[in-house]
Amino acid sequence: MEQRIRLKIRPEIVICLFLILASGVVYLQVWNHDFVGYDDDGYVFENVRVQKGLTLDNAIWAFKTTQKSNWHPLTWLSHMLDVELFGLQPGRHHMTSVFFHILNSQLLFGIFSKMTGRVWQSGFVAAMFALHPLHVESVAWVSERKDVLAMFFWTLTLWSYARYVEQPRIKRYLPVVGLFALGLIAKPMLVTLPFVLLLLDFWPLSRIQFNGSNQDSVISGRRSSMGWLILEKTPLFILTLGSCFITFFAQAKGGAVGSSAIHPFPVKVANAFFSYLKYIQKMIWPDHLAVLYPHPGVIPVWQLTAAMVLLIGISFVAIRYLKQLPWLGVGWFWYLGTLVPVIGLVQVGVQGLADRYTYIPLTGLFIIIAWGVPKLMSGWRYRTIAISGICVVLFPILMATAWIQASYWQNSQKLFRHALDVTTDNYVIHNNLGFELAEIGRVDEAIKHYREAVRINPDFEIAYINLGKALLLQGKVDESIRFNQALLKIKPDYAGVHHNLGLVLLHKGEAEQAIFHFQEALRINNDYAEVYNSLGAARLSQGQIKQAISCFRQALRIKPDFYAAQENLSKLENLMKTDPKVKLKFN
């Protein structure tokens, strides 16, 4: 009698392998990508601390610094470790982020499968997370290491919390607190996680039970009152408050928080409503994705009204059917809540929205789709075949779209040119592309982009500064001087332009006039480290050694990691120990 051996492959293994292989197809290309000239310089290849790798001194600095207008020491340590292991080879830095992204998708699948017992729905959520083009920015941009790192600790916190719910004990609760704390010091956007845990308490963990709801739960936890569940999370809320305070301080100190004079609060509120819908639209139809979307300013009344009505309407439905469709409420409020820190009510930067902000929030919408579509098709005879067919078509499309989007991150020029192709009035990217072109000697093209930047935004100081420098690169010293002088007649309070003019005059040998403009720049902005460094060089050119030393030290007091000032001060101190008459070239 012939015996047949049937090999049964567990669906969990199939899903995990798919997540790895599909993500690899999309992201292995980043091995050949460069760093980009948008934050990667400050985070890695021009950061003196990071370039030295992982040392005790650098680790201490990581916990003390608010550089890049954030306090995220774990992110700094991650970049330092990469340099320690791989040097400044960009491909390997990129692959670290890819590794975390793949790991995050696996963890997301594991935790939802554990909590709900629904393997295929959990696999769908994880696959959408792994392959959606909106997540490319978080993975393909080295500077966004904080996203993949924070998500890693987010999912580990959820996993630990699920274990705690099974057997509520202090020793099982401590890892929840510890992992949450690690996530916060990777990226403070995780402050909403305690609220998400309250959502998960309702569904799928069933810690709050309503008749006829929460059928998906496979973790048996003790039913508790809402008051107790909130009290239980007190340590997490304390960490959230502390992180919010530190983050606001760091961003205000770094000048990242936009003033109400630039965007009045009603404009911020309108953009917040608009952005919620814009992210949903980009999730459904991910086209025209860019590294930076200019702030839209005033939103048309009809668009704002439509956005408010739709968001409030969906929220009402989610609450109305909370018992019957718990996954709808949990997914929807996961999405709304986790976007709050970055939705723009406190404006950070010049963008109106950003793809990277969706890395955690979109999971809520993926939950709604994963449980909602089977519910809608519950009466269909061939439901399983139909859903399988949708996935067979959907995932290759997402992979192809994500692959194309990741290819734009190959280098700075390709990234910025694509952004200009798919956005309008993007003055920041015009300036950035101009800078990249000037760096490779294509100054004429750079000047065109600088002029376009200031045409779009006449108050964009850095573009004026770069335009003046570009004229100097062309050898047009006198024209650069006239340009900066004319600009100061219109905008006399531009500290950067005073600094720029001073540098040109110093280059020309007119130290006295240069010093005047450096002092004017400091009058406008007394915490301008670069100006102190330039003033020190000007003082030194006049033989005023003590004053020069004082300027270099002041620059380092403001900006302790200012490499040029460190080098100048070191040269000068060594000079004084040997022969004060020896002349050195200063930066």
Coordinates of C-alpha atoms in Angstrom, one line a residue:
M1 CA 0.0 0.0 0.0
E2 CA 1.4 3.3 -1.1
Q3 CA 1.8 5.7 1.7
R4 CA 1.5 9.3 0.9
I5 CA 3.6 11.8 2.9
R6 CA 1.9 15.2 3.1
L7 CA 4.1 18.1 4.1
K8 CA 2.1 20.8 5.9
I9 CA 3.8 24.2 5.9
R10 CA 2.5 26.5 8.6
P11 CA 1.1 29.8 7.3
E12 CA 3.2 31.8 9.8
I13 CA 6.3 30.6 8.1
V14 CA 5.0 31.5 4.7
I15 CA 4.1 35.0 5.8
C16 CA 7.4 35.6 7.5
L17 CA 9.3 34.4 4.4
F18 CA 7.2 36.6 2.2
L19 CA 7.8 39.7 4.4
I20 CA 11.6 39.1 4.2
L21 CA 11.7 38.4 0.4
A22 CA 9.3 41.1 -0.7
S23 CA 11.0 43.7 1.5
G24 CA 14.4 42.6 0.1
V25 CA 13.2 43.0 -3.5
V26 CA 12.1 46.6 -2.7
Y27 CA 15.0 47.7 -0.5
L28 CA 18.2 45.8 -1.5
Q29 CA 18.9 48.6 -4.0
V30 CA 19.8 51.0 -1.2
W31 CA 23.1 49.1 -0.8
N32 CA 24.3 51.2 -3.8
H33 CA 22.7 54.5 -2.5
D34 CA 24.7 57.5 -1.2
F35 CA 24.1 59.7 1.7
V36 CA 21.8 62.6 0.8
G37 CA 22.5 66.3 1.4
Y38 CA 19.4 66.7 3.6
D39 CA 20.2 66.0 7.3
D40 CA 22.5 63.0 6.5
D41 CA 25.4 65.5 6.8
G42 CA 24.4 66.6 10.3
Y43 CA 23.5 63.1 11.4
V44 CA 26.5 61.2 9.9
F45 CA 29.0 62.2 7.3
E46 CA 29.8 65.8 8.6
N47 CA 29.1 65.2 12.3
V48 CA 32.4 65.2 14.1
R49 CA 31.1 63.1 17.0
V50 CA 29.5 60.5 14.9
Q51 CA 32.6 60.2 12.7
K52 CA 34.6 59.2 15.7
G53 CA 32.4 56.2 16.3
L54 CA 31.1 54.7 19.5
T55 CA 33.2 55.9 22.4
L56 CA 32.4 56.6 26.1
D57 CA 32.8 60.4 25.5
N58 CA 30.5 60.3 22.5
A59 CA 28.0 58.2 24.4
I60 CA 27.9 60.9 27.1
W61 CA 27.5 63.6 24.4
A62 CA 24.6 61.7 22.9
F63 CA 22.6 61.9 26.1
K64 CA 23.5 65.6 26.6
T65 CA 23.0 67.1 23.1
T66 CA 19.9 68.6 21.6
Q67 CA 21.6 68.8 18.2
K68 CA 19.2 68.6 15.2
S69 CA 16.5 70.1 17.5
N70 CA 15.8 66.8 19.2
W71 CA 16.8 64.7 22.2
H72 CA 17.2 61.2 20.9
P73 CA 20.4 59.7 22.3
L74 CA 19.6 56.2 21.2
T75 CA 19.5 57.3 17.6
W76 CA 22.9 59.0 17.9
L77 CA 24.3 55.8 19.4
S78 CA 22.9 53.8 16.5
H79 CA 24.7 56.0 14.0
M80 CA 27.9 55.9 16.0
L81 CA 27.8 52.1 16.1
D82 CA 27.3 52.0 12.3
V83 CA 30.4 54.2 11.9
E84 CA 32.3 52.0 14.3
L85 CA 31.4 48.9 12.3
F86 CA 31.2 50.1 8.7
G87 CA 33.0 53.5 8.6
L88 CA 31.3 56.0 6.3
Q89 CA 30.2 53.4 3.7
P90 CA 26.6 54.7 3.0
G91 CA 25.3 51.4 1.7
R92 CA 25.9 49.6 5.0
H93 CA 24.2 52.4 6.9
H94 CA 21.2 52.0 4.6
M95 CA 21.2 48.3 5.2
T96 CA 21.0 48.7 8.9
S97 CA 17.7 50.6 8.5
V98 CA 16.5 48.0 6.1
F99 CA 17.3 45.3 8.7
F100 CA 15.2 47.1 11.3
H101 CA 12.4 47.6 8.9
I102 CA 12.2 43.9 8.1
L103 CA 12.4 43.1 11.8
N104 CA 9.7 45.5 12.6
S105 CA 7.3 43.9 10.0
Q106 CA 8.0 40.5 11.5
L107 CA 7.4 41.8 15.1
L108 CA 4.2 43.5 14.0
F109 CA 2.9 40.3 12.4
G110 CA 3.9 38.3 15.5
I111 CA 2.2 40.6 18.0
F112 CA -1.1 40.9 16.2
S113 CA -1.1 37.2 15.5
K114 CA -0.5 36.6 19.2
M115 CA -3.2 39.1 20.4
T116 CA -5.9 38.2 17.9
G117 CA -5.3 34.7 16.8
R118 CA -6.0 35.8 13.2
V119 CA -2.9 34.8 11.2
W120 CA -3.9 36.0 7.8
Q121 CA -5.3 39.3 8.9
S122 CA -2.2 40.0 11.0
G123 CA 0.0 39.0 8.0
F124 CA -1.9 41.5 5.8
V125 CA -1.2 44.3 8.3
A126 CA 2.5 43.4 8.4
A127 CA 2.7 43.2 4.6
M128 CA 1.1 46.6 4.1
F129 CA 3.5 48.0 6.7
A130 CA 6.5 46.4 5.0
L131 CA 5.7 47.3 1.4
H132 CA 3.7 50.5 1.4
P133 CA 5.5 53.3 -0.5
L134 CA 4.7 55.9 2.2
H135 CA 7.2 54.1 4.4
V136 CA 10.0 54.3 1.9
E137 CA 11.2 57.6 3.4
S138 CA 11.6 56.1 6.8
V139 CA 13.7 53.2 5.5
A140 CA 15.7 54.7 2.6
W141 CA 16.8 57.9 4.4
V142 CA 19.7 57.3 6.8
S143 CA 18.6 60.4 8.9
E144 CA 15.3 58.7 9.6
R145 CA 17.0 55.8 11.5
K146 CA 15.0 57.1 14.4
D147 CA 11.8 55.9 12.7
V148 CA 12.8 52.3 12.3
L149 CA 14.5 52.3 15.7
A150 CA 11.5 53.7 17.5
M151 CA 9.1 51.3 15.8
F152 CA 11.3 48.4 16.9
F153 CA 10.9 49.4 20.5
W154 CA 7.2 50.2 19.9
T155 CA 6.5 46.7 18.8
L156 CA 8.6 45.2 21.6
T157 CA 6.6 47.2 24.1
L158 CA 3.4 45.9 22.6
W159 CA 4.8 42.3 22.9
S160 CA 5.8 42.8 26.5
Y161 CA 2.4 44.3 27.3
A162 CA 0.6 41.3 25.8
R163 CA 2.7 39.0 28.0
Y164 CA 1.9 41.2 31.1
V165 CA -1.8 41.0 30.3
E166 CA -1.6 37.2 30.4
Q167 CA -0.1 37.3 33.9
P168 CA -0.2 40.8 35.4
R169 CA 2.8 40.9 37.6
I170 CA 5.4 43.6 38.4
K171 CA 8.2 41.7 36.9
R172 CA 6.3 41.5 33.6
Y173 CA 5.3 45.1 33.7
L174 CA 8.9 46.4 34.2
P175 CA 10.0 45.4 30.6
V176 CA 7.0 47.4 29.3
V177 CA 8.2 50.6 31.0
G178 CA 11.9 49.9 30.1
L179 CA 11.2 49.3 26.4
F180 CA 8.9 52.3 26.2
A181 CA 11.6 54.5 27.6
L182 CA 14.1 53.2 25.1
G183 CA 11.6 54.0 22.3
L184 CA 11.2 57.5 23.5
I185 CA 14.9 58.2 23.5
A186 CA 15.0 56.9 19.9
K187 CA 12.2 59.2 18.7
P188 CA 9.8 61.1 21.0
M189 CA 6.9 60.6 18.6
L190 CA 6.2 57.4 20.7
V191 CA 4.5 59.5 23.4
T192 CA 1.1 58.3 22.3
L193 CA 1.9 54.6 23.0
P194 CA 0.1 54.5 26.4
F195 CA -3.1 55.7 24.7
V196 CA -2.7 53.0 22.1
L197 CA -2.3 50.4 24.9
L198 CA -5.7 51.6 26.3
L199 CA -7.2 51.0 22.8
L200 CA -5.7 47.5 22.8
D201 CA -7.1 46.9 26.3
F202 CA -10.5 47.1 24.6
W203 CA -9.6 45.2 21.5
P204 CA -8.2 42.7 21.0
L205 CA -7.0 42.1 24.6
S206 CA -10.6 42.2 26.0
R207 CA -9.7 43.8 29.3
I208 CA -12.8 45.8 28.9
Q209 CA -15.6 43.5 27.9
F210 CA -18.9 44.4 26.1
N211 CA -21.5 41.8 25.2
G212 CA -21.0 40.5 21.7
S213 CA -17.6 42.1 21.2
N214 CA -14.0 41.2 21.2
Q215 CA -14.4 37.8 19.7
D216 CA -10.9 37.8 18.3
S217 CA -9.1 37.8 21.6
V218 CA -6.9 34.8 22.4
I219 CA -5.2 36.3 25.4
S220 CA -7.2 35.9 28.6
G221 CA -6.7 38.8 30.9
R222 CA -8.6 39.9 34.0
R223 CA -11.4 42.4 33.2
S224 CA -10.7 45.8 34.8
S225 CA -12.4 49.2 35.1
M226 CA -11.2 52.0 32.8
G227 CA -10.0 53.9 35.9
W228 CA -7.8 51.0 36.9
L229 CA -6.4 50.6 33.4
I230 CA -5.5 54.3 33.3
L231 CA -3.9 54.2 36.7
E232 CA -2.0 51.1 35.7
K233 CA -0.3 53.1 33.0
T234 CA 0.8 56.0 35.3
P235 CA 4.6 55.2 34.9
L236 CA 4.1 55.4 31.1
F237 CA 2.2 58.7 31.3
I238 CA 5.0 60.1 33.4
L239 CA 7.5 59.1 30.8
T240 CA 5.3 60.7 28.1
L241 CA 5.0 64.0 30.0
G242 CA 8.8 64.1 30.5
S243 CA 9.5 63.3 26.9
C244 CA 7.1 66.1 25.7
F245 CA 8.8 68.6 27.9
I246 CA 12.3 67.7 26.8
T247 CA 11.3 67.6 23.2
F248 CA 9.6 71.0 23.2
F249 CA 12.7 72.5 24.9
A250 CA 15.1 70.9 22.4
Q251 CA 13.1 72.0 19.4
A252 CA 12.5 75.5 20.7
K253 CA 16.3 75.8 21.5
G254 CA 17.1 74.6 18.0
G255 CA 14.7 77.0 16.3
A256 CA 12.7 74.1 14.8
V257 CA 9.3 75.3 16.2
G258 CA 7.7 77.6 13.8
S259 CA 6.3 80.9 15.2
S260 CA 2.7 81.9 15.1
A261 CA 3.8 84.9 13.0
I262 CA 4.7 82.4 10.2
H263 CA 1.6 80.2 10.6
P264 CA -1.2 81.5 12.8
F265 CA -2.9 78.8 14.9
P266 CA -6.1 78.7 12.9
V267 CA -3.9 77.9 9.8
K268 CA -2.2 75.1 11.7
V269 CA -5.5 73.6 12.8
A270 CA -6.8 73.8 9.2
N271 CA -3.6 72.1 7.9
A272 CA -4.0 69.4 10.6
F273 CA -7.5 68.4 9.4
F274 CA -6.3 68.6 5.8
S275 CA -3.3 66.5 6.5
Y276 CA -5.3 63.7 8.1
L277 CA -7.2 63.2 4.9
K278 CA -4.1 63.8 2.7
Y279 CA -2.4 60.9 4.4
I280 CA -5.4 58.7 3.8
Q281 CA -5.4 59.7 0.2
K282 CA -1.7 58.9 -0.2
M283 CA -2.2 55.6 1.5
I284 CA -4.9 54.7 -1.1
W285 CA -3.1 56.2 -4.0
P286 CA 0.6 56.8 -3.2
D287 CA 1.6 59.1 -6.0
H288 CA 3.6 62.3 -6.1
L289 CA 5.6 61.4 -3.0
A290 CA 8.4 63.8 -2.1
V291 CA 11.0 64.3 0.6
L292 CA 9.4 67.7 1.4
Y293 CA 5.9 69.1 0.9
P294 CA 5.7 72.9 1.3
H295 CA 3.2 74.1 3.8
P296 CA 0.0 75.0 1.9
G297 CA -0.7 78.0 4.0
V298 CA -4.4 79.0 4.1
I299 CA -6.6 76.0 3.2
P300 CA -9.7 76.8 1.1
V301 CA -12.9 76.8 3.2
W302 CA -14.6 74.1 1.2
Q303 CA -11.6 71.7 1.6
L304 CA -11.4 72.4 5.4
T305 CA -15.2 71.9 5.8
A306 CA -15.1 68.7 3.9
A307 CA -12.2 67.4 5.9
M308 CA -13.8 68.2 9.2
V309 CA -17.1 66.7 8.2
L310 CA -15.5 63.5 7.0
L311 CA -13.2 63.1 10.0
I312 CA -15.9 63.8 12.5
G313 CA -18.3 61.5 10.6
I314 CA -15.9 58.5 10.6
S315 CA -15.1 59.1 14.3
F316 CA -18.9 59.1 15.1
V317 CA -19.4 55.8 13.2
A318 CA -16.3 54.3 14.9
I319 CA -17.8 55.2 18.3
R320 CA -21.4 54.2 17.3
Y321 CA -20.3 50.7 16.3
L322 CA -17.6 50.2 18.9
K323 CA -19.2 47.1 20.3
Q324 CA -20.0 45.4 17.0
L325 CA -16.9 46.5 15.1
P326 CA -14.2 47.0 17.8
W327 CA -11.4 46.9 15.3
L328 CA -12.8 49.9 13.4
G329 CA -12.6 52.1 16.5
V330 CA -9.2 50.9 17.6
G331 CA -7.7 51.2 14.1
W332 CA -9.3 54.7 13.5
F333 CA -8.2 56.2 16.8
W334 CA -4.8 54.5 16.5
Y335 CA -4.4 56.5 13.3
L336 CA -5.8 59.8 14.6
G337 CA -4.0 59.6 18.0
T338 CA -0.5 58.6 16.9
L339 CA -0.4 61.4 14.3
V340 CA -1.2 64.1 16.9
P341 CA 2.5 64.8 17.9
V342 CA 3.4 65.5 14.2
I343 CA 0.1 66.8 12.7
G344 CA 1.4 70.4 12.8
L345 CA -0.5 71.9 15.7
V346 CA 3.0 72.7 17.1
Q347 CA 4.7 73.5 13.8
V348 CA 8.2 71.9 13.5
G349 CA 10.0 72.8 10.3
V350 CA 8.5 74.2 7.1
Q351 CA 6.7 71.1 5.7
G352 CA 2.9 70.8 5.6
L353 CA 3.1 67.0 6.0
A354 CA 5.7 64.3 5.6
D355 CA 5.7 60.7 4.5
R356 CA 7.9 59.6 7.4
Y357 CA 5.2 60.7 9.9
T358 CA 3.0 57.8 8.7
Y359 CA 5.4 55.0 9.7
I360 CA 3.5 54.1 12.9
P361 CA 0.0 55.7 12.3
L362 CA -0.9 53.9 9.1
T363 CA -0.9 50.6 11.0
G364 CA -4.3 51.7 12.4
L365 CA -5.7 52.0 8.9
F366 CA -4.2 48.7 7.9
I367 CA -6.0 47.1 10.8
I368 CA -9.4 48.5 9.6
I369 CA -8.7 47.1 6.1
A370 CA -7.5 43.7 7.3
W371 CA -10.6 43.1 9.4
G372 CA -13.1 45.3 7.5
V373 CA -12.8 43.7 4.0
P374 CA -13.5 40.2 5.3
K375 CA -16.5 41.6 7.2
L376 CA -17.9 43.3 4.1
M377 CA -17.5 40.1 2.2
S378 CA -18.9 37.9 4.9
G379 CA -21.9 36.9 2.7
W380 CA -19.9 36.1 -0.4
R381 CA -19.7 32.5 -1.5
Y382 CA -16.2 32.9 -2.9
R383 CA -14.9 35.3 -0.3
T384 CA -11.6 33.5 0.3
I385 CA -10.8 33.4 -3.4
A386 CA -11.7 37.1 -3.9
I387 CA -9.6 38.2 -1.0
S388 CA -6.7 36.1 -2.1
G389 CA -7.0 37.6 -5.6
I390 CA -7.0 41.1 -4.2
C391 CA -3.8 40.4 -2.3
V392 CA -2.1 38.8 -5.4
V393 CA -2.8 42.0 -7.4
L394 CA -2.2 44.5 -4.5
F395 CA 1.2 43.5 -3.1
P396 CA 3.1 43.4 -6.5
I397 CA 1.7 46.9 -7.2
L398 CA 2.9 48.1 -3.8
M399 CA 6.3 46.5 -4.3
A400 CA 6.8 48.1 -7.7
T401 CA 5.7 51.5 -6.5
A402 CA 7.8 51.3 -3.4
W403 CA 10.8 50.2 -5.5
I404 CA 10.5 53.2 -7.8
Q405 CA 10.1 55.5 -4.8
A406 CA 13.2 54.0 -3.1
S407 CA 15.2 54.6 -6.3
Y408 CA 14.8 58.3 -6.0
W409 CA 16.8 58.2 -2.8
Q410 CA 19.9 57.1 -4.7
N411 CA 21.6 60.5 -4.4
S412 CA 20.8 64.1 -3.5
Q413 CA 20.3 65.4 -7.0
K414 CA 17.9 62.6 -8.0
L415 CA 15.9 63.1 -4.8
F416 CA 15.6 66.8 -5.1
R417 CA 14.8 66.9 -8.8
H418 CA 12.1 64.3 -8.2
A419 CA 10.7 66.5 -5.4
L420 CA 10.6 69.5 -7.7
D421 CA 8.8 67.5 -10.4
V422 CA 6.0 66.4 -8.1
T423 CA 5.5 69.6 -5.9
T424 CA 5.1 73.3 -6.6
D425 CA 6.7 76.3 -5.0
N426 CA 9.2 74.1 -3.1
Y427 CA 11.7 76.8 -2.3
V428 CA 13.6 74.7 0.3
I429 CA 14.3 72.0 -2.3
H430 CA 15.3 74.6 -4.9
N431 CA 17.8 75.9 -2.4
N432 CA 19.1 72.4 -1.5
L433 CA 19.5 71.4 -5.2
G434 CA 21.3 74.6 -5.8
F435 CA 23.7 73.8 -3.0
E436 CA 24.4 70.3 -4.4
L437 CA 25.0 71.8 -7.9
A438 CA 27.4 74.4 -6.5
E439 CA 29.3 71.7 -4.7
I440 CA 30.2 70.0 -8.0
G441 CA 31.0 73.2 -9.8
R442 CA 27.8 73.7 -11.7
V443 CA 27.4 77.2 -10.2
D444 CA 25.3 78.7 -13.0
E445 CA 22.6 76.1 -12.5
A446 CA 22.9 76.6 -8.8
I447 CA 22.3 80.3 -9.1
K448 CA 19.1 79.6 -11.1
H449 CA 17.7 77.5 -8.3
Y450 CA 18.7 80.0 -5.6
R451 CA 17.0 82.8 -7.5
E452 CA 13.9 80.6 -7.9
A453 CA 13.9 79.9 -4.1
V454 CA 14.0 83.6 -3.3
R455 CA 11.3 84.4 -5.9
I456 CA 9.0 81.9 -4.2
N457 CA 9.9 83.0 -0.7
P458 CA 11.4 86.5 -0.5
D459 CA 12.1 86.0 3.2
F460 CA 14.2 82.8 2.8
E461 CA 17.5 84.0 4.2
I462 CA 19.6 80.9 3.5
A463 CA 18.9 81.2 -0.2
Y464 CA 20.2 84.7 -0.3
I465 CA 23.3 83.7 1.6
N466 CA 23.9 80.8 -0.8
L467 CA 23.4 83.1 -3.8
G468 CA 26.0 85.5 -2.5
K469 CA 28.4 82.6 -2.0
A470 CA 27.8 81.4 -5.5
L471 CA 28.7 84.7 -6.9
L472 CA 31.9 84.6 -5.0
L473 CA 32.6 81.1 -6.3
Q474 CA 32.3 82.5 -9.8
G475 CA 35.0 85.0 -8.8
K476 CA 32.5 87.9 -8.8
V477 CA 33.7 89.4 -5.5
D478 CA 32.5 92.9 -6.2
E479 CA 29.2 91.7 -7.5
S480 CA 28.8 89.5 -4.4
I481 CA 29.5 92.6 -2.2
R482 CA 27.0 94.7 -4.1
F483 CA 24.3 91.9 -4.0
N484 CA 24.6 91.6 -0.2
Q485 CA 24.7 95.3 0.4
A486 CA 21.6 95.8 -1.7
L487 CA 19.9 93.0 0.2
L488 CA 20.7 94.6 3.5
K489 CA 19.1 97.8 2.5
I490 CA 15.8 95.9 2.0
K491 CA 16.4 93.3 4.9
P492 CA 18.7 95.0 7.4
D493 CA 17.9 92.4 10.1
Y494 CA 19.3 89.4 8.1
A495 CA 22.1 88.2 10.4
G496 CA 23.2 85.6 7.9
V497 CA 23.6 88.2 5.1
H498 CA 25.7 90.4 7.4
H499 CA 27.9 87.3 8.1
N500 CA 28.1 86.5 4.4
L501 CA 29.1 90.1 3.5
G502 CA 31.7 90.1 6.2
L503 CA 33.2 86.9 4.8
V504 CA 33.4 88.4 1.3
L505 CA 35.0 91.5 2.7
L506 CA 37.5 89.5 4.8
H507 CA 38.3 87.5 1.6
K508 CA 39.0 90.8 -0.1
G509 CA 41.3 91.9 2.7
E510 CA 39.0 94.6 4.2
A511 CA 39.1 93.3 7.8
E512 CA 37.7 96.4 9.4
Q513 CA 34.5 96.4 7.3
A514 CA 34.2 92.7 7.8
I515 CA 34.4 93.1 11.5
F516 CA 31.6 95.7 11.4
H517 CA 29.3 93.3 9.6
F518 CA 30.2 90.4 11.9
Q519 CA 29.3 92.6 14.9
E520 CA 26.0 93.6 13.2
A521 CA 25.2 89.9 12.8
L522 CA 25.9 89.3 16.5
R523 CA 23.8 92.3 17.4
I524 CA 20.8 90.7 15.6
N525 CA 21.6 87.1 16.8
N526 CA 24.0 86.9 19.7
D527 CA 24.0 83.0 19.6
Y528 CA 25.4 82.7 16.1
A529 CA 28.4 80.4 16.5
E530 CA 29.6 80.7 12.9
V531 CA 29.8 84.5 13.2
Y532 CA 32.0 84.3 16.3
N533 CA 34.3 82.0 14.5
S534 CA 34.5 84.3 11.5
L535 CA 35.0 87.3 13.9
G536 CA 37.9 85.4 15.5
A537 CA 39.5 84.9 12.2
A538 CA 39.1 88.6 11.4
R539 CA 40.6 89.6 14.8
L540 CA 43.5 87.3 14.2
S541 CA 44.2 88.8 10.8
Q542 CA 44.7 92.1 12.7
G543 CA 47.0 90.5 15.2
Q544 CA 44.4 90.6 18.1
I545 CA 45.2 87.2 19.5
K546 CA 43.4 87.5 22.8
Q547 CA 40.3 88.7 21.2
A548 CA 40.5 86.0 18.6
I549 CA 40.8 83.3 21.3
S550 CA 37.8 84.8 23.1
C551 CA 35.7 84.6 19.9
F552 CA 36.6 81.0 19.2
R553 CA 35.8 80.0 22.7
Q554 CA 32.5 81.8 22.5
A555 CA 31.7 79.9 19.3
L556 CA 32.4 76.6 21.1
R557 CA 30.3 77.7 24.1
I558 CA 27.3 78.1 21.8
K559 CA 28.1 75.1 19.6
P560 CA 30.5 72.7 21.4
D561 CA 30.9 70.4 18.3
F562 CA 31.8 73.3 16.0
Y563 CA 34.8 71.6 14.2
A564 CA 36.1 74.8 12.5
A565 CA 36.2 76.7 15.7
Q566 CA 37.8 73.8 17.5
E567 CA 40.5 73.6 14.8
N568 CA 41.1 77.4 14.9
L569 CA 41.4 77.5 18.6
S570 CA 43.7 74.5 18.7
K571 CA 46.0 76.0 16.0
L572 CA 46.1 79.4 17.8
E573 CA 46.9 77.8 21.2
N574 CA 49.6 75.7 19.7
L575 CA 50.9 78.8 17.9
M576 CA 51.2 80.7 21.2
K577 CA 53.2 77.9 22.7
T578 CA 55.7 78.0 20.0
D579 CA 56.2 81.1 17.9
P580 CA 53.6 83.8 17.9
K581 CA 55.0 85.3 14.8
V582 CA 54.2 82.2 12.7
K583 CA 51.1 82.7 10.5
L584 CA 48.7 79.9 10.0
K585 CA 45.7 79.6 7.8
F586 CA 42.5 79.7 9.7
N587 CA 39.0 78.5 8.7

